[in-house]
JSON list of C-alpha atoms in Angstrom, two decimals:
[
{"chain": "I", "resi": 1, "resn": "MET", "atom": "CA", "xyz": [15.80, 33.46, -48.08]},
{"chain": "I", "resi": 2, "resn": "LYS", "atom": "CA", "xyz": [13.32, 30.40, -47.55]},
{"chain": "I", "resi": 3, "resn": "LYS", "atom": "CA", "xyz": [11.08, 32.97, -45.26]},
{"chain": "I", "resi": 4, "resn": "LEU", "atom": "CA", "xyz": [10.93, 35.22, -48.23]},
{"chain": "I", "resi": 5, "resn": "LEU", "atom": "CA", "xyz": [9.89, 33.18, -50.29]},
{"chain": "I", "resi": 6, "resn": "ILE", "atom": "CA", "xyz": [7.18, 32.00, -48.25]},
{"chain": "I", "resi": 7, "resn": "VAL", "atom": "CA", "xyz": [5.94, 35.27, -47.74]},
{"chain": "I", "resi": 8, "resn": "LEU", "atom": "CA", "xyz": [6.15, 36.64, -51.12]},
{"chain": "I", "resi": 9, "resn": "PHE", "atom": "CA", "xyz": [3.86, 33.41, -52.16]},
{"chain": "I", "resi": 10, "resn": "ILE", "atom": "CA", "xyz": [1.55, 34.38, -49.56]},
{"chain": "I", "resi": 11, "resn": "ALA", "atom": "CA", "xyz": [0.88, 37.98, -50.70]},
{"chain": "I", "resi": 12, "resn": "VAL", "atom": "CA", "xyz": [0.29, 36.64, -54.48]},
{"chain": "I", "resi": 13, "resn": "VAL", "atom": "CA", "xyz": [-2.06, 33.89, -53.50]},
{"chain": "I", "resi": 14, "resn": "SER", "atom": "CA", "xyz": [-3.75, 36.60, -51.28]},
{"chain": "I", "resi": 15, "resn": "VAL", "atom": "CA", "xyz": [-3.62, 38.94, -53.90]},
{"chain": "I", "resi": 16, "resn": "GLY", "atom": "CA", "xyz": [-5.68, 36.24, -56.38]},
{"chain": "I", "resi": 17, "resn": "LEU", "atom": "CA", "xyz": [-8.02, 35.23, -53.73]},
{"chain": "I", "resi": 18, "resn": "ASN", "atom": "CA", "xyz": [-8.84, 39.31, -53.31]},
{"chain": "I", "resi": 19, "resn": "ALA", "atom": "CA", "xyz": [-9.31, 39.80, -57.38]},
{"chain": "I", "resi": 20, "resn": "GLN", "atom": "CA", "xyz": [-11.91, 36.79, -57.76]},
{"chain": "I", "resi": 21, "resn": "GLU", "atom": "CA", "xyz": [-14.31, 37.28, -60.75]},
{"chain": "I", "resi": 22, "resn": "PRO", "atom": "CA", "xyz": [-17.92, 37.27, -59.94]},
{"chain": "I", "resi": 23, "resn": "LYS", "atom": "CA", "xyz": [-19.67, 34.11, -60.43]},
{"chain": "I", "resi": 24, "resn": "ILE", "atom": "CA", "xyz": [-21.85, 35.44, -63.12]},
{"chain": "I", "resi": 25, "resn": "SER", "atom": "CA", "xyz": [-22.31, 39.30, -64.58]},
{"chain": "I", "resi": 26, "resn": "GLY", "atom": "CA", "xyz": [-23.78, 42.21, -67.01]},
{"chain": "I", "resi": 27, "resn": "ALA", "atom": "CA", "xyz": [-26.44, 40.86, -69.49]},
{"chain": "I", "resi": 28, "resn": "LYS", "atom": "CA", "xyz": [-25.89, 36.54, -68.19]},
{"chain": "I", "resi": 29, "resn": "LEU", "atom": "CA", "xyz": [-26.62, 38.01, -64.48]},
{"chain": "I", "resi": 30, "resn": "TRP", "atom": "CA", "xyz": [-30.09, 39.86, -65.74]},
{"chain": "I", "resi": 31, "resn": "LYS", "atom": "CA", "xyz": [-31.64, 37.05, -68.19]},
{"chain": "I", "resi": 32, "resn": "THR", "atom": "CA", "xyz": [-30.62, 34.62, -65.49]},
{"chain": "I", "resi": 33, "resn": "LEU", "atom": "CA", "xyz": [-32.69, 36.86, -62.65]},
{"chain": "I", "resi": 34, "resn": "THR", "atom": "CA", "xyz": [-36.10, 36.57, -64.90]},
{"chain": "I", "resi": 35, "resn": "GLU", "atom": "CA", "xyz": [-36.54, 33.07, -64.65]},
{"chain": "I", "resi": 36, "resn": "VAL", "atom": "CA", "xyz": [-38.83, 33.66, -61.85]},
{"chain": "I", "resi": 37, "resn": "THR", "atom": "CA", "xyz": [-42.12, 33.06, -61.61]},
{"chain": "I", "resi": 38, "resn": "TYR", "atom": "CA", "xyz": [-44.61, 33.51, -58.83]},
{"chain": "I", "resi": 39, "resn": "GLU", "atom": "CA", "xyz": [-47.31, 32.16, -56.02]},
{"chain": "I", "resi": 40, "resn": "ILE", "atom": "CA", "xyz": [-49.92, 33.63, -54.66]},
{"chain": "I", "resi": 41, "resn": "SER", "atom": "CA", "xyz": [-50.59, 33.60, -50.85]},
{"chain": "I", "resi": 42, "resn": "LYS", "atom": "CA", "xyz": [-52.48, 35.54, -48.62]},
{"chain": "I", "resi": 43, "resn": "ASP", "atom": "CA", "xyz": [-51.26, 37.92, -45.86]},
{"chain": "I", "resi": 44, "resn": "GLU", "atom": "CA", "xyz": [-53.69, 40.32, -43.54]},
{"chain": "I", "resi": 45, "resn": "TYR", "atom": "CA", "xyz": [-54.14, 42.52, -46.30]},
{"chain": "I", "resi": 46, "resn": "GLY", "atom": "CA", "xyz": [-55.13, 39.69, -49.01]},
{"chain": "I", "resi": 47, "resn": "ASP", "atom": "CA", "xyz": [-53.02, 38.33, -52.42]},
{"chain": "I", "resi": 48, "resn": "VAL", "atom": "CA", "xyz": [-49.20, 38.61, -52.01]},
{"chain": "I", "resi": 49, "resn": "TYR", "atom": "CA", "xyz": [-47.31, 37.35, -55.14]},
{"chain": "I", "resi": 50, "resn": "LEU", "atom": "CA", "xyz": [-44.34, 35.50, -53.82]},
{"chain": "I", "resi": 51, "resn": "PRO", "atom": "CA", "xyz": [-41.25, 34.69, -55.89]},
{"chain": "I", "resi": 52, "resn": "VAL", "atom": "CA", "xyz": [-40.48, 31.52, -56.70]},
{"chain": "I", "resi": 53, "resn": "PHE", "atom": "CA", "xyz": [-37.12, 31.05, -57.93]},
{"chain": "I", "resi": 54, "resn": "SER", "atom": "CA", "xyz": [-35.30, 28.91, -60.50]},
{"chain": "I", "resi": 55, "resn": "LYS", "atom": "CA", "xyz": [-32.89, 26.64, -59.62]},
{"chain": "I", "resi": 56, "resn": "GLU", "atom": "CA", "xyz": [-30.20, 28.88, -61.85]},
{"chain": "I", "resi": 57, "resn": "ILE", "atom": "CA", "xyz": [-30.99, 31.98, -59.61]},
{"chain": "I", "resi": 58, "resn": "GLN", "atom": "CA", "xyz": [-30.74, 30.10, -56.38]},
{"chain": "I", "resi": 59, "resn": "ALA", "atom": "CA", "xyz": [-27.22, 28.84, -57.63]},
{"chain": "I", "resi": 60, "resn": "VAL", "atom": "CA", "xyz": [-26.01, 32.40, -57.42]},
{"chain": "I", "resi": 61, "resn": "GLU", "atom": "CA", "xyz": [-27.71, 33.05, -53.81]},
{"chain": "I", "resi": 62, "resn": "GLY", "atom": "CA", "xyz": [-25.03, 34.38, -51.75]},
{"chain": "I", "resi": 63, "resn": "GLN", "atom": "CA", "xyz": [-22.74, 34.72, -54.28]},
{"chain": "I", "resi": 64, "resn": "GLU", "atom": "CA", "xyz": [-20.26, 37.55, -55.57]},
{"chain": "I", "resi": 65, "resn": "VAL", "atom": "CA", "xyz": [-22.10, 39.20, -58.80]},
{"chain": "I", "resi": 66, "resn": "GLU", "atom": "CA", "xyz": [-21.27, 42.10, -60.66]},
{"chain": "I", "resi": 67, "resn": "VAL", "atom": "CA", "xyz": [-24.58, 43.90, -61.95]},
{"chain": "I", "resi": 68, "resn": "ASP", "atom": "CA", "xyz": [-24.66, 46.71, -64.55]},
{"chain": "I", "resi": 69, "resn": "GLY", "atom": "CA", "xyz": [-27.39, 48.72, -64.59]},
{"chain": "I", "resi": 70, "resn": "TYR", "atom": "CA", "xyz": [-29.31, 52.26, -63.86]},
{"chain": "I", "resi": 71, "resn": "ILE", "atom": "CA", "xyz": [-29.58, 54.17, -60.60]},
{"chain": "I", "resi": 72, "resn": "ILE", "atom": "CA", "xyz": [-33.16, 54.63, -59.72]},
{"chain": "I", "resi": 73, "resn": "PRO", "atom": "CA", "xyz": [-33.82, 57.41, -57.50]},
{"chain": "I", "resi": 74, "resn": "PHE", "atom": "CA", "xyz": [-36.55, 56.64, -55.30]},
{"chain": "I", "resi": 75, "resn": "GLU", "atom": "CA", "xyz": [-39.27, 58.30, -52.91]},
{"chain": "I", "resi": 76, "resn": "GLY", "atom": "CA", "xyz": [-37.88, 61.58, -55.06]},
{"chain": "I", "resi": 77, "resn": "MET", "atom": "CA", "xyz": [-34.37, 60.99, -53.68]},
{"chain": "I", "resi": 78, "resn": "PHE", "atom": "CA", "xyz": [-30.85, 59.71, -54.35]},
{"chain": "I", "resi": 79, "resn": "LYS", "atom": "CA", "xyz": [-29.10, 57.69, -51.26]},
{"chain": "I", "resi": 80, "resn": "PRO", "atom": "CA", "xyz": [-25.46, 56.92, -51.59]},
{"chain": "I", "resi": 81, "resn": "THR", "atom": "CA", "xyz": [-25.68, 54.16, -49.59]},
{"chain": "I", "resi": 82, "resn": "GLN", "atom": "CA", "xyz": [-28.72, 52.46, -50.57]},
{"chain": "I", "resi": 83, "resn": "LEU", "atom": "CA", "xyz": [-29.55, 52.54, -54.16]},
{"chain": "I", "resi": 84, "resn": "ILE", "atom": "CA", "xyz": [-32.58, 50.67, -56.51]},
{"chain": "I", "resi": 85, "resn": "ILE", "atom": "CA", "xyz": [-30.60, 49.70, -59.69]},
{"chain": "I", "resi": 86, "resn": "SER", "atom": "CA", "xyz": [-32.49, 48.81, -63.28]},
{"chain": "I", "resi": 87, "resn": "SER", "atom": "CA", "xyz": [-31.09, 46.92, -65.94]},
{"chain": "I", "resi": 88, "resn": "LEU", "atom": "CA", "xyz": [-33.73, 48.92, -67.93]},
{"chain": "I", "resi": 89, "resn": "PRO", "atom": "CA", "xyz": [-33.35, 52.91, -68.50]},
{"chain": "I", "resi": 90, "resn": "ILE", "atom": "CA", "xyz": [-35.35, 55.05, -66.18]},
{"chain": "I", "resi": 91, "resn": "SER", "atom": "CA", "xyz": [-38.10, 55.57, -68.69]},
{"chain": "I", "resi": 92, "resn": "GLU", "atom": "CA", "xyz": [-38.50, 51.88, -69.16]},
{"chain": "I", "resi": 93, "resn": "CYS", "atom": "CA", "xyz": [-37.64, 50.84, -65.93]},
{"chain": "I", "resi": 94, "resn": "PHE", "atom": "CA", "xyz": [-40.13, 49.03, -63.54]},
{"chain": "I", "resi": 95, "resn": "PHE", "atom": "CA", "xyz": [-41.39, 52.17, -61.61]},
{"chain": "I", "resi": 96, "resn": "CYS", "atom": "CA", "xyz": [-42.01, 54.38, -64.46]},
{"chain": "I", "resi": 97, "resn": "GLY", "atom": "CA", "xyz": [-42.10, 52.39, -67.48]},
{"chain": "I", "resi": 98, "resn": "SER", "atom": "CA", "xyz": [-43.00, 48.73, -69.18]},
{"chain": "I", "resi": 99, "resn": "GLY", "atom": "CA", "xyz": [-40.22, 46.56, -66.70]},
{"chain": "I", "resi": 100, "resn": "GLY", "atom": "CA", "xyz": [-41.12, 43.89, -64.84]},
{"chain": "I", "resi": 101, "resn": "PRO", "atom": "CA", "xyz": [-39.70, 43.42, -60.90]},
{"chain": "I", "resi": 102, "resn": "GLU", "atom": "CA", "xyz": [-36.83, 40.85, -62.40]},
{"chain": "I", "resi": 103, "resn": "THR", "atom": "CA", "xyz": [-35.18, 44.17, -63.70]},
{"chain": "I", "resi": 104, "resn": "VAL", "atom": "CA", "xyz": [-34.74, 46.49, -60.47]},
{"chain": "I", "resi": 105, "resn": "MET", "atom": "CA", "xyz": [-32.16, 45.32, -57.60]},
{"chain": "I", "resi": 106, "resn": "GLU", "atom": "CA", "xyz": [-31.90, 47.01, -54.27]},
{"chain": "I", "resi": 107, "resn": "VAL", "atom": "CA", "xyz": [-28.24, 47.59, -53.23]},
{"chain": "I", "resi": 108, "resn": "THR", "atom": "CA", "xyz": [-26.30, 48.19, -50.28]},
{"chain": "I", "resi": 109, "resn": "MET", "atom": "CA", "xyz": [-23.46, 50.35, -50.98]},
{"chain": "I", "resi": 110, "resn": "LYS", "atom": "CA", "xyz": [-20.19, 50.00, -48.55]},
{"chain": "I", "resi": 111, "resn": "GLU", "atom": "CA", "xyz": [-19.62, 53.38, -49.46]},
{"chain": "I", "resi": 112, "resn": "GLN", "atom": "CA", "xyz": [-21.38, 56.58, -50.72]},
{"chain": "I", "resi": 113, "resn": "ILE", "atom": "CA", "xyz": [-21.54, 56.76, -54.72]},
{"chain": "I", "resi": 114, "resn": "LYS", "atom": "CA", "xyz": [-22.04, 59.55, -56.57]},
{"chain": "I", "resi": 115, "resn": "TYR", "atom": "CA", "xyz": [-25.42, 59.91, -58.47]},
{"chain": "I", "resi": 116, "resn": "THR", "atom": "CA", "xyz": [-24.96, 59.68, -62.31]},
{"chain": "I", "resi": 117, "resn": "THR", "atom": "CA", "xyz": [-27.43, 58.97, -65.62]},
{"chain": "I", "resi": 118, "resn": "LYS", "atom": "CA", "xyz": [-24.75, 56.79, -66.54]},
{"chain": "I", "resi": 119, "resn": "ARG", "atom": "CA", "xyz": [-24.86, 52.87, -67.05]},
{"chain": "I", "resi": 120, "resn": "ILE", "atom": "CA", "xyz": [-22.57, 51.87, -64.19]},
{"chain": "I", "resi": 121, "resn": "ARG", "atom": "CA", "xyz": [-20.88, 48.27, -62.70]},
{"chain": "I", "resi": 122, "resn": "ILE", "atom": "CA", "xyz": [-21.77, 47.44, -58.80]},
{"chain": "I", "resi": 123, "resn": "ARG", "atom": "CA", "xyz": [-19.99, 44.32, -56.99]},
{"chain": "I", "resi": 124, "resn": "GLY", "atom": "CA", "xyz": [-21.49, 42.43, -54.24]},
{"chain": "I", "resi": 125, "resn": "LYS", "atom": "CA", "xyz": [-23.36, 39.71, -53.17]},
{"chain": "I", "resi": 126, "resn": "LEU", "atom": "CA", "xyz": [-26.98, 38.86, -54.40]},
{"chain": "I", "resi": 127, "resn": "ALA", "atom": "CA", "xyz": [-29.52, 37.93, -51.44]},
{"chain": "I", "resi": 128, "resn": "LEU", "atom": "CA", "xyz": [-33.09, 36.83, -52.47]},
{"chain": "I", "resi": 129, "resn": "ASN", "atom": "CA", "xyz": [-36.00, 38.06, -50.60]},
{"chain": "I", "resi": 130, "resn": "LYS", "atom": "CA", "xyz": [-38.56, 35.45, -50.91]},
{"chain": "I", "resi": 131, "resn": "LYS", "atom": "CA", "xyz": [-41.37, 37.01, -48.49]},
{"chain": "I", "resi": 132, "resn": "ASP", "atom": "CA", "xyz": [-40.95, 40.31, -47.99]},
{"chain": "I", "resi": 133, "resn": "PRO", "atom": "CA", "xyz": [-43.74, 42.49, -50.09]},
{"chain": "I", "resi": 134, "resn": "ASP", "atom": "CA", "xyz": [-42.32, 45.91, -49.23]},
{"chain": "I", "resi": 135, "resn": "LYS", "atom": "CA", "xyz": [-38.55, 45.04, -50.38]},
{"chain": "I", "resi": 136, "resn": "LEU", "atom": "CA", "xyz": [-37.79, 43.90, -53.83]},
{"chain": "I", "resi": 137, "resn": "MET", "atom": "CA", "xyz": [-36.72, 40.33, -54.48]},
{"chain": "I", "resi": 138, "resn": "TYR", "atom": "CA", "xyz": [-33.40, 40.88, -55.62]},
{"chain": "I", "resi": 139, "resn": "ILE", "atom": "CA", "xyz": [-30.56, 42.78, -52.94]},
{"chain": "I", "resi": 140, "resn": "LEU", "atom": "CA", "xyz": [-26.81, 42.98, -54.04]},
{"chain": "I", "resi": 141, "resn": "LYS", "atom": "CA", "xyz": [-25.25, 43.63, -50.31]},
{"chain": "I", "resi": 142, "resn": "ASP", "atom": "CA", "xyz": [-22.21, 45.20, -49.99]},
{"chain": "I", "resi": 143, "resn": "GLY", "atom": "CA", "xyz": [-22.06, 47.05, -53.08]},
{"chain": "I", "resi": 144, "resn": "VAL", "atom": "CA", "xyz": [-18.67, 48.46, -54.19]},
{"chain": "I", "resi": 145, "resn": "PHE", "atom": "CA", "xyz": [-18.59, 50.37, -57.91]},
{"chain": "I", "resi": 146, "resn": "ALA", "atom": "CA", "xyz": [-16.89, 48.67, -60.34]},
{"chain": "I", "resi": 147, "resn": "GLY", "atom": "CA", "xyz": [-17.22, 51.81, -62.76]},
{"chain": "I", "resi": 148, "resn": "LEU", "atom": "CA", "xyz": [-18.85, 52.64, -65.77]},
{"chain": "I", "resi": 149, "resn": "ALA", "atom": "CA", "xyz": [-20.16, 49.67, -68.17]},
{"chain": "I", "resi": 150, "resn": "TYR", "atom": "CA", "xyz": [-19.48, 50.69, -71.49]},
{"chain": "I", "resi": 151, "resn": "ASP", "atom": "CA", "xyz": [-20.50, 47.59, -73.51]},
{"chain": "I", "resi": 152, "resn": "SER", "atom": "CA", "xyz": [-24.31, 47.59, -74.23]},
{"chain": "I", "resi": 153, "resn": "TYR", "atom": "CA", "xyz": [-26.78, 44.73, -74.70]}
]
């Protein structure tokens, strides 16, 4: 009986650990990600704007977060495990409209996802890109589809 209780306790605790809430999510995450400034640096091609992340952003780096937004097809196609997600609809996103670079994020999914024009939620670990100008400054790793985002800002 004692062994059964111990096994049951371990099972309940491990399920609770796997179901942890993200550190930050939704509109609060996107608002935090706007707290970035830039410094000008030089490379072999000329001036490069490098992000300088606020303490609030740095505190979320490496943490489990849940981002909501719209899938933005890039290079004329959709890749089901490599996405760009935008806090804004495609007509207003960084690439097509008025949004800034802080409104988009690269996402590497654990499993393939189907393309949709609806706002979705993805959970993963946030990485900050401080130096590579060929990548976006926010990268979500090990992304998992968490459903449609029904609430609006």
